[in-house]
mmCIF file of C-alpha atoms and ligand atoms in Angstrom:
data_model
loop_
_atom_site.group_PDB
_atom_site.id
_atom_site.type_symbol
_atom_site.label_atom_id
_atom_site.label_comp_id
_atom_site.label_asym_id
_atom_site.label_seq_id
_atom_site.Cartn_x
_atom_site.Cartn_y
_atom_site.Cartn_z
ATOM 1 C CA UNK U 291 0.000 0.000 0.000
ATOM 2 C CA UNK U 292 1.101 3.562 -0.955
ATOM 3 C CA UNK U 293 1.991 5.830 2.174
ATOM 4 C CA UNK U 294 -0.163 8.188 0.252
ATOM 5 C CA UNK U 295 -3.001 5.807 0.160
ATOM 6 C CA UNK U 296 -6.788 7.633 0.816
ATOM 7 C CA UNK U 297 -6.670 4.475 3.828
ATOM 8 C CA UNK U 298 -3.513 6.021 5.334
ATOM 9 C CA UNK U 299 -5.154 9.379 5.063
ATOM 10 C CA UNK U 300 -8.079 8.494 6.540
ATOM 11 C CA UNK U 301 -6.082 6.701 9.538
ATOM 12 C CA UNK U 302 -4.387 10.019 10.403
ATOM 13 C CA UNK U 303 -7.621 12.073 10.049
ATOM 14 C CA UNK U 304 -8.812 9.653 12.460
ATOM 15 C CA UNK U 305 -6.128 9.990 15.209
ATOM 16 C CA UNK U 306 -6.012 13.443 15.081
ATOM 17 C CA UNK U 307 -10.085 13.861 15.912
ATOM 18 C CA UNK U 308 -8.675 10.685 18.231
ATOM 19 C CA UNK U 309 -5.697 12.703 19.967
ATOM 20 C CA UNK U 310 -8.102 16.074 19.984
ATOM 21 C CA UNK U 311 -10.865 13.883 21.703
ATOM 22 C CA UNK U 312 -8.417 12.712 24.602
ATOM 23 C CA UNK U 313 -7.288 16.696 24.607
ATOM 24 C CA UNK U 314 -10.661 17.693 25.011
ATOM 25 C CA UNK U 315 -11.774 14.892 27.268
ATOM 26 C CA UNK U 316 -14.306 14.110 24.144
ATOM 27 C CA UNK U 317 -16.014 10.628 23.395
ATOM 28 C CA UNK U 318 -14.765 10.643 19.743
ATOM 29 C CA UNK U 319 -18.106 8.936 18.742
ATOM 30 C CA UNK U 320 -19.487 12.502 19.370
ATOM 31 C CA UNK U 321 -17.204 13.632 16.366
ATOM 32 C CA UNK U 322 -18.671 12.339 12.727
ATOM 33 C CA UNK U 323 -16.421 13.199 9.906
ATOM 34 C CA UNK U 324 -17.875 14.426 6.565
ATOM 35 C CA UNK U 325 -15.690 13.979 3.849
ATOM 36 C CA UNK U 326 -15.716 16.625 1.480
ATOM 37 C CA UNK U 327 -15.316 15.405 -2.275
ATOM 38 C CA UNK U 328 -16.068 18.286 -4.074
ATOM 39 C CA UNK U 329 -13.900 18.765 -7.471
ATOM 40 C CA UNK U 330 -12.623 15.185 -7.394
ATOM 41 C CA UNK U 331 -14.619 12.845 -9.548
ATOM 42 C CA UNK U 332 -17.457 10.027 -8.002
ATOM 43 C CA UNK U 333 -14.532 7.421 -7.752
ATOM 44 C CA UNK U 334 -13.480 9.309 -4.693
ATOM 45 C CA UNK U 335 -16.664 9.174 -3.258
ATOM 46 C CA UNK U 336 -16.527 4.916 -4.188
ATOM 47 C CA UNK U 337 -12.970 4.635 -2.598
ATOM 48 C CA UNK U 338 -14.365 6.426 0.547
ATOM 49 C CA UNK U 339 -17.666 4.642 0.821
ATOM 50 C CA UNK U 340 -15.494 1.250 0.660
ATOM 51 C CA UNK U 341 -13.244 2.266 3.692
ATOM 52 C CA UNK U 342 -16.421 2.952 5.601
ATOM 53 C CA UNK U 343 -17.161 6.698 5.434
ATOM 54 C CA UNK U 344 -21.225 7.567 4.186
ATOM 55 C CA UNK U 345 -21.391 11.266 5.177
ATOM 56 C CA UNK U 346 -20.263 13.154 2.276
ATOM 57 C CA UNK U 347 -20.070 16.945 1.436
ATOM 58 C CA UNK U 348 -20.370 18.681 -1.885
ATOM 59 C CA UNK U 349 -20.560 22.790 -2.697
ATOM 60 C CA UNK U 350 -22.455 22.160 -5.758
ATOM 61 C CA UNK U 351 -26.211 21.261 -6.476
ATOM 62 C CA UNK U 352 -24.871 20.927 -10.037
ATOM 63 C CA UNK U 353 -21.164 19.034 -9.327
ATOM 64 C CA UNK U 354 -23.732 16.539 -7.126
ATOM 65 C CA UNK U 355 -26.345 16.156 -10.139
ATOM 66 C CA UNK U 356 -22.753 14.791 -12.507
ATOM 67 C CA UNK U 357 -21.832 12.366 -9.992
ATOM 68 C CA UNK U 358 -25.314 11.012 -8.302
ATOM 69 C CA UNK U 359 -25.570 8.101 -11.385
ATOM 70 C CA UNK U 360 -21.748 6.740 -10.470
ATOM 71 C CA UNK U 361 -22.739 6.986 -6.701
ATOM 72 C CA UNK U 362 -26.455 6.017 -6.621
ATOM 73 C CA UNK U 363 -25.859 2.510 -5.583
ATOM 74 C CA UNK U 364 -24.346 3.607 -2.272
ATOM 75 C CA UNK U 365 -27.674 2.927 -0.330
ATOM 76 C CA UNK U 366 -26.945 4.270 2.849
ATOM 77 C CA UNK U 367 -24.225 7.213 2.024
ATOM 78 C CA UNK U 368 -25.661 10.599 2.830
ATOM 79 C CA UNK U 369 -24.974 13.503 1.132
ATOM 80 C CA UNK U 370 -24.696 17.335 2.928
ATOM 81 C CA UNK U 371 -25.029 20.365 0.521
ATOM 82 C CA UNK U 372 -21.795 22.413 2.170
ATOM 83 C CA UNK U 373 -21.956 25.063 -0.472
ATOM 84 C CA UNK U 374 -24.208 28.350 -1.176
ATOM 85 C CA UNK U 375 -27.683 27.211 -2.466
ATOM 86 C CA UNK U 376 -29.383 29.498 -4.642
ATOM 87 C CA UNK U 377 -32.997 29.344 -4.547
ATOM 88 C CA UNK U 378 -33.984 28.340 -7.596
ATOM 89 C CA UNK U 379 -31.853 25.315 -7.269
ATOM 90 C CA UNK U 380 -34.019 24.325 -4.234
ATOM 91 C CA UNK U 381 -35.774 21.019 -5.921
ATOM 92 C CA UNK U 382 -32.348 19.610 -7.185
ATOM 93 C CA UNK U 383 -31.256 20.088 -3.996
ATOM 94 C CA UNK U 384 -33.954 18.246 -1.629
ATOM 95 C CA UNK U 385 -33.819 14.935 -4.422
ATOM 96 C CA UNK U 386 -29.754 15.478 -4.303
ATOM 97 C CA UNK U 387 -28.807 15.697 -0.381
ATOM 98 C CA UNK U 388 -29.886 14.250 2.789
ATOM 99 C CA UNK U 389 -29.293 17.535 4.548
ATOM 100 C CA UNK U 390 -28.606 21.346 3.446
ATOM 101 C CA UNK U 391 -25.452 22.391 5.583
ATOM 102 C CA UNK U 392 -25.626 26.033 4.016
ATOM 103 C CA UNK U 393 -29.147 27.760 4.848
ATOM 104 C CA UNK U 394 -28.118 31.395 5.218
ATOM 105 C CA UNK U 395 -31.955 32.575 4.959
ATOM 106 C CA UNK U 396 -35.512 32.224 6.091
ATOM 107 C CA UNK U 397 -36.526 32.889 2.430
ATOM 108 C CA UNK U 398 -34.298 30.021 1.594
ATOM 109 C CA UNK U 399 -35.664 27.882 4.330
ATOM 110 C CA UNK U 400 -39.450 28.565 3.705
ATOM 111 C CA UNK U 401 -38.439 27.916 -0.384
ATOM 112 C CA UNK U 402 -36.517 24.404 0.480
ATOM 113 C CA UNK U 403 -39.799 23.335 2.759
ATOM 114 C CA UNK U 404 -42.448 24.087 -0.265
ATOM 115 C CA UNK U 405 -40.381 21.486 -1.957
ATOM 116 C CA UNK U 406 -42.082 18.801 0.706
ATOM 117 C CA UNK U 407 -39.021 16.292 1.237
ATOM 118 C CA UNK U 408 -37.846 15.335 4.431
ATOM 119 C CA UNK U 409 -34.611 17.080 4.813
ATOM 120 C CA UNK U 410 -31.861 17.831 7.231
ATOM 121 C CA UNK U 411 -31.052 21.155 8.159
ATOM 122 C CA UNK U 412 -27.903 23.319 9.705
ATOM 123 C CA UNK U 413 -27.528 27.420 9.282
ATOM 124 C CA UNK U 414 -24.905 28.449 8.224
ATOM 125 C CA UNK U 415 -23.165 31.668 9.955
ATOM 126 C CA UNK U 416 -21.232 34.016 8.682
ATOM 127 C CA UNK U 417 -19.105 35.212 11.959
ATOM 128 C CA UNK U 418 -16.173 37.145 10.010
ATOM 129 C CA UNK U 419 -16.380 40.054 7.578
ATOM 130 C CA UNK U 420 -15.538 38.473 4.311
ATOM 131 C CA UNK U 421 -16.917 39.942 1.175
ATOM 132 C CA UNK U 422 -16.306 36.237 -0.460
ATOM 133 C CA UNK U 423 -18.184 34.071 1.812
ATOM 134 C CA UNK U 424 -22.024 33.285 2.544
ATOM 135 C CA UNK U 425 -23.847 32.431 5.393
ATOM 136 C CA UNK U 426 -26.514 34.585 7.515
ATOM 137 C CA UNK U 427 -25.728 37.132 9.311
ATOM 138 C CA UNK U 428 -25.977 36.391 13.634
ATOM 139 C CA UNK U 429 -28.631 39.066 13.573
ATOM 140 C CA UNK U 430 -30.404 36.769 11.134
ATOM 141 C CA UNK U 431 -30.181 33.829 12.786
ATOM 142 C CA UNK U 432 -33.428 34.107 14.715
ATOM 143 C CA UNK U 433 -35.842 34.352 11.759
ATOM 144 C CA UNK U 434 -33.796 31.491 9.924
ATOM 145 C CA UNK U 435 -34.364 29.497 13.156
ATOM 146 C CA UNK U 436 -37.727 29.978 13.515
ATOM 147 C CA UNK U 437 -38.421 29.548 9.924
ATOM 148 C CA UNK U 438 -36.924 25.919 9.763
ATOM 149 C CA UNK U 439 -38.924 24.865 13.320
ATOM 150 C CA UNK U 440 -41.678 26.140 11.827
ATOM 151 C CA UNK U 441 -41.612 23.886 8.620
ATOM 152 C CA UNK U 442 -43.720 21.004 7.875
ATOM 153 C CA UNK U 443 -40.259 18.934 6.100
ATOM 154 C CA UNK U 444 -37.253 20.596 7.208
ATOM 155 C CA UNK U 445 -35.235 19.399 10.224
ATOM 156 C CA UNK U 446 -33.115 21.765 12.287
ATOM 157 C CA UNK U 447 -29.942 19.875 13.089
ATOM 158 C CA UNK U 448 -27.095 22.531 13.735
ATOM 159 C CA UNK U 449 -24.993 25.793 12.708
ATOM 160 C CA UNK U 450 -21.880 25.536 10.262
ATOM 161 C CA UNK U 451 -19.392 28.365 9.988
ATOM 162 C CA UNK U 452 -15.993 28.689 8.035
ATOM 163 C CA UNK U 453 -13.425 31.162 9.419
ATOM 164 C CA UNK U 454 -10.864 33.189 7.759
ATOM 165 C CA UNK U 455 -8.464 30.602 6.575
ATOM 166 C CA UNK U 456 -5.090 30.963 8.025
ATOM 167 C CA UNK U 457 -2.488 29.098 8.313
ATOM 168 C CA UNK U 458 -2.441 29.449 12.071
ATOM 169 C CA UNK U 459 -6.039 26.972 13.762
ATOM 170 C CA UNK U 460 -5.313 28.730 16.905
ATOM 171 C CA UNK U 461 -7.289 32.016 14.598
ATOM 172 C CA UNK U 462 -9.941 29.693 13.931
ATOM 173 C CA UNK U 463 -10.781 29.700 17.574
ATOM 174 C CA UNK U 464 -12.726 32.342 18.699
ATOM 175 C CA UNK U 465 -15.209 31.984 15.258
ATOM 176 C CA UNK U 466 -15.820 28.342 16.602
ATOM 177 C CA UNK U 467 -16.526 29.590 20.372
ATOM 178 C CA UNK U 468 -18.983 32.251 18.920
ATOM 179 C CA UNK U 469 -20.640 29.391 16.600
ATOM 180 C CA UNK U 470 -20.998 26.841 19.662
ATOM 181 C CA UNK U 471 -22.458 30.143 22.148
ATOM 182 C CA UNK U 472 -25.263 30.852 19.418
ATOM 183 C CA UNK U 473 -25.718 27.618 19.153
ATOM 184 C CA UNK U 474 -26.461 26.955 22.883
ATOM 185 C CA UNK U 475 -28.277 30.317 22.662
ATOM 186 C CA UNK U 476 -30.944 28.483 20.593
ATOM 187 C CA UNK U 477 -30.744 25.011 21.846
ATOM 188 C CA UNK U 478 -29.421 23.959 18.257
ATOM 189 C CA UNK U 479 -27.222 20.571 19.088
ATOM 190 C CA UNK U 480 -24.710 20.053 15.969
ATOM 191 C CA UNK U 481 -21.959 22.400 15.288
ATOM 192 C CA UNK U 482 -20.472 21.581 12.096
ATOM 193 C CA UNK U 483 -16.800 23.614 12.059
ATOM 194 C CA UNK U 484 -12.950 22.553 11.405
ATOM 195 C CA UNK U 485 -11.623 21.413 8.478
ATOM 196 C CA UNK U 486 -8.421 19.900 7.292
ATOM 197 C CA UNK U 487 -6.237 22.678 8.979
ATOM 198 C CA UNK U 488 -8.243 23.713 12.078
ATOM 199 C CA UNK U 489 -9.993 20.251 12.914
ATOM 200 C CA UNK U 490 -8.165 19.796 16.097
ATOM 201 C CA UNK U 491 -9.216 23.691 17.598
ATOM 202 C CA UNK U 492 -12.825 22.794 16.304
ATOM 203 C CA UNK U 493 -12.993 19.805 18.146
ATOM 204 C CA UNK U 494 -11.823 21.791 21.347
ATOM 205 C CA UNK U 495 -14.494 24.236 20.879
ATOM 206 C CA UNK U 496 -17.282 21.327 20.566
ATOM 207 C CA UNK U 497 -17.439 20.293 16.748
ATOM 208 C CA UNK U 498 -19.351 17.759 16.513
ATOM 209 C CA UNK U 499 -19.065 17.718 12.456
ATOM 210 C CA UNK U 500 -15.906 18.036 10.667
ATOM 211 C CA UNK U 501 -15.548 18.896 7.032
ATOM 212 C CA UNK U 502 -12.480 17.357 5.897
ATOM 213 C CA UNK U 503 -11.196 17.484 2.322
ATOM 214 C CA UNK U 504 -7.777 17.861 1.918
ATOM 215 C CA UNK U 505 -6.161 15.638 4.269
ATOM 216 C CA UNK U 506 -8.339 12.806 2.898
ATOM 217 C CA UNK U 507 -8.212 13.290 -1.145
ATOM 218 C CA UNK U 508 -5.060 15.491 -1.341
ATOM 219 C CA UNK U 509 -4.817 19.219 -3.063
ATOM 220 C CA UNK U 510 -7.293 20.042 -5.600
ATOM 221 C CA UNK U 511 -6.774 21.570 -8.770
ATOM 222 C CA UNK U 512 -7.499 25.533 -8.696
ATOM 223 C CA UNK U 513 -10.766 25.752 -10.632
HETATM 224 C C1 LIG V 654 -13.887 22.710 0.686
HETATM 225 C C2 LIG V 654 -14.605 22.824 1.962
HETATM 226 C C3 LIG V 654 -14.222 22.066 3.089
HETATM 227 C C4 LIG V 654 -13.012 21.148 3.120
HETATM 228 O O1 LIG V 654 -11.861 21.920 3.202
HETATM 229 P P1 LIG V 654 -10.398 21.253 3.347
HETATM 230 O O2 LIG V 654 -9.547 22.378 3.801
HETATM 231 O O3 LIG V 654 -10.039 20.746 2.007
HETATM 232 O O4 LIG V 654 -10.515 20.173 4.354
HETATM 233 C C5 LIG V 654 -14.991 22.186 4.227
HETATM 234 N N1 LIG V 654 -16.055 23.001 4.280
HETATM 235 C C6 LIG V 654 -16.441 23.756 3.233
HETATM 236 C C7 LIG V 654 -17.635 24.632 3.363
HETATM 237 C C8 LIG V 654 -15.720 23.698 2.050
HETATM 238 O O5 LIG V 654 -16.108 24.466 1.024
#
């Protein structure tokens, strides 16, 4: 076996939420690992399935519609929209993922519900001052959450945030402990934050999702 084997990865994604977990006197059961396969073809999603991983995260309704044929035999993978939905991508996106990770409106919320499928739910917060990225506003956050308890389909699960990146985790920090306060602020239970550089701070600050791409499949290609 290669050292550079997706196995091999996985086993060191695994230790570190492992050696984080002891850190943060954490059950590492309460930390579930989504791997994030975006860019890289369905065969990454096949290789991943076969070392045990189901949760998988993808940015794109229309990068998920390529690869759903090659993947549809996977009975029990899941599939978490991690990227900005636009809504009038909203029925692709309810027959393509068990759960929208990215709901950054109540508009958005109310639009994915009218659909009618059963669906997962997180918010996703915008906590830094980034022109580039999406996700709701914490002022927003109470009409989003009272929009998705108020569905008939639509299942409230958590908040998601992604910080600044930096090279540094430790920066990461204080975006996760603001995630994990509003989260206890509305009684929300998952906190999906940390990826491949900052999942060890994330778990530390009560992740119980991480979003791993990179230290699983390896660089991708600059669109
Ligand atoms: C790409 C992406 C990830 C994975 O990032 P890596 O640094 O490759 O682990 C996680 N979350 C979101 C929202 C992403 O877009």
């Amino acid at each position: 076996m290669s050292p550079d084997s997706l196995a091999d990865r996985l086993a060191r994604v695994r230790e570190r939420i492992a050696n984080a977990c002891t850190r943060a006197h954490r059950d590492p059961a309460t930390v579930k690992l989504l791997a994030v396969t975006k860019v890289f073809g369905p065969e990454a999603i096949l290789d991943a399935y076969a070392l045990g991983l189901r949760e998988f995260g993808e940015n794109y309704v229309q990068e998920m519609e390529r690869k759903a044929s090659a993947v549809a035999d996977l009975k029990d993978a899941r599939f978490h929209l991690i990227g900005h939905l636009q809504s009038n991508k909203t029925k692709k996106a309810v027959q393509l993922f068990s759960s929208i990770d990215s709901i950054d409106s109540a508009k958005l919320a109310n639009r994915l519900d009218s659909e009618g499928k059963p669906t997962d739910a997180m918010i996703e917060v915008k906590l830094s001052h980034e022109e580039s990225k999406s996700g709701a506003d914490p002022a927003g956050l109470p009409a989003i959450v009272a929009a998705l308890r108020s569905s008939q389909h639509l299942k409230l699960t958590g908040l998601m945030t992604v910080p600044p990146w930096s090279e540094d985790a430790e920066l990461s920090r204080p975006y996760f402990a603001h995630l994990r306060a509003l989260a206890a602020e509305h009684g929300i239970a998952e906190l999906s934050m940390g990826m491949s550089n900052d999942m060890e701070v994330a778990i530390e600050e009560g992740a119980t999702w991480v979003r791993v791409g990179t230290a699983l499949f390896g660089r991708r290609k600059k669109p």
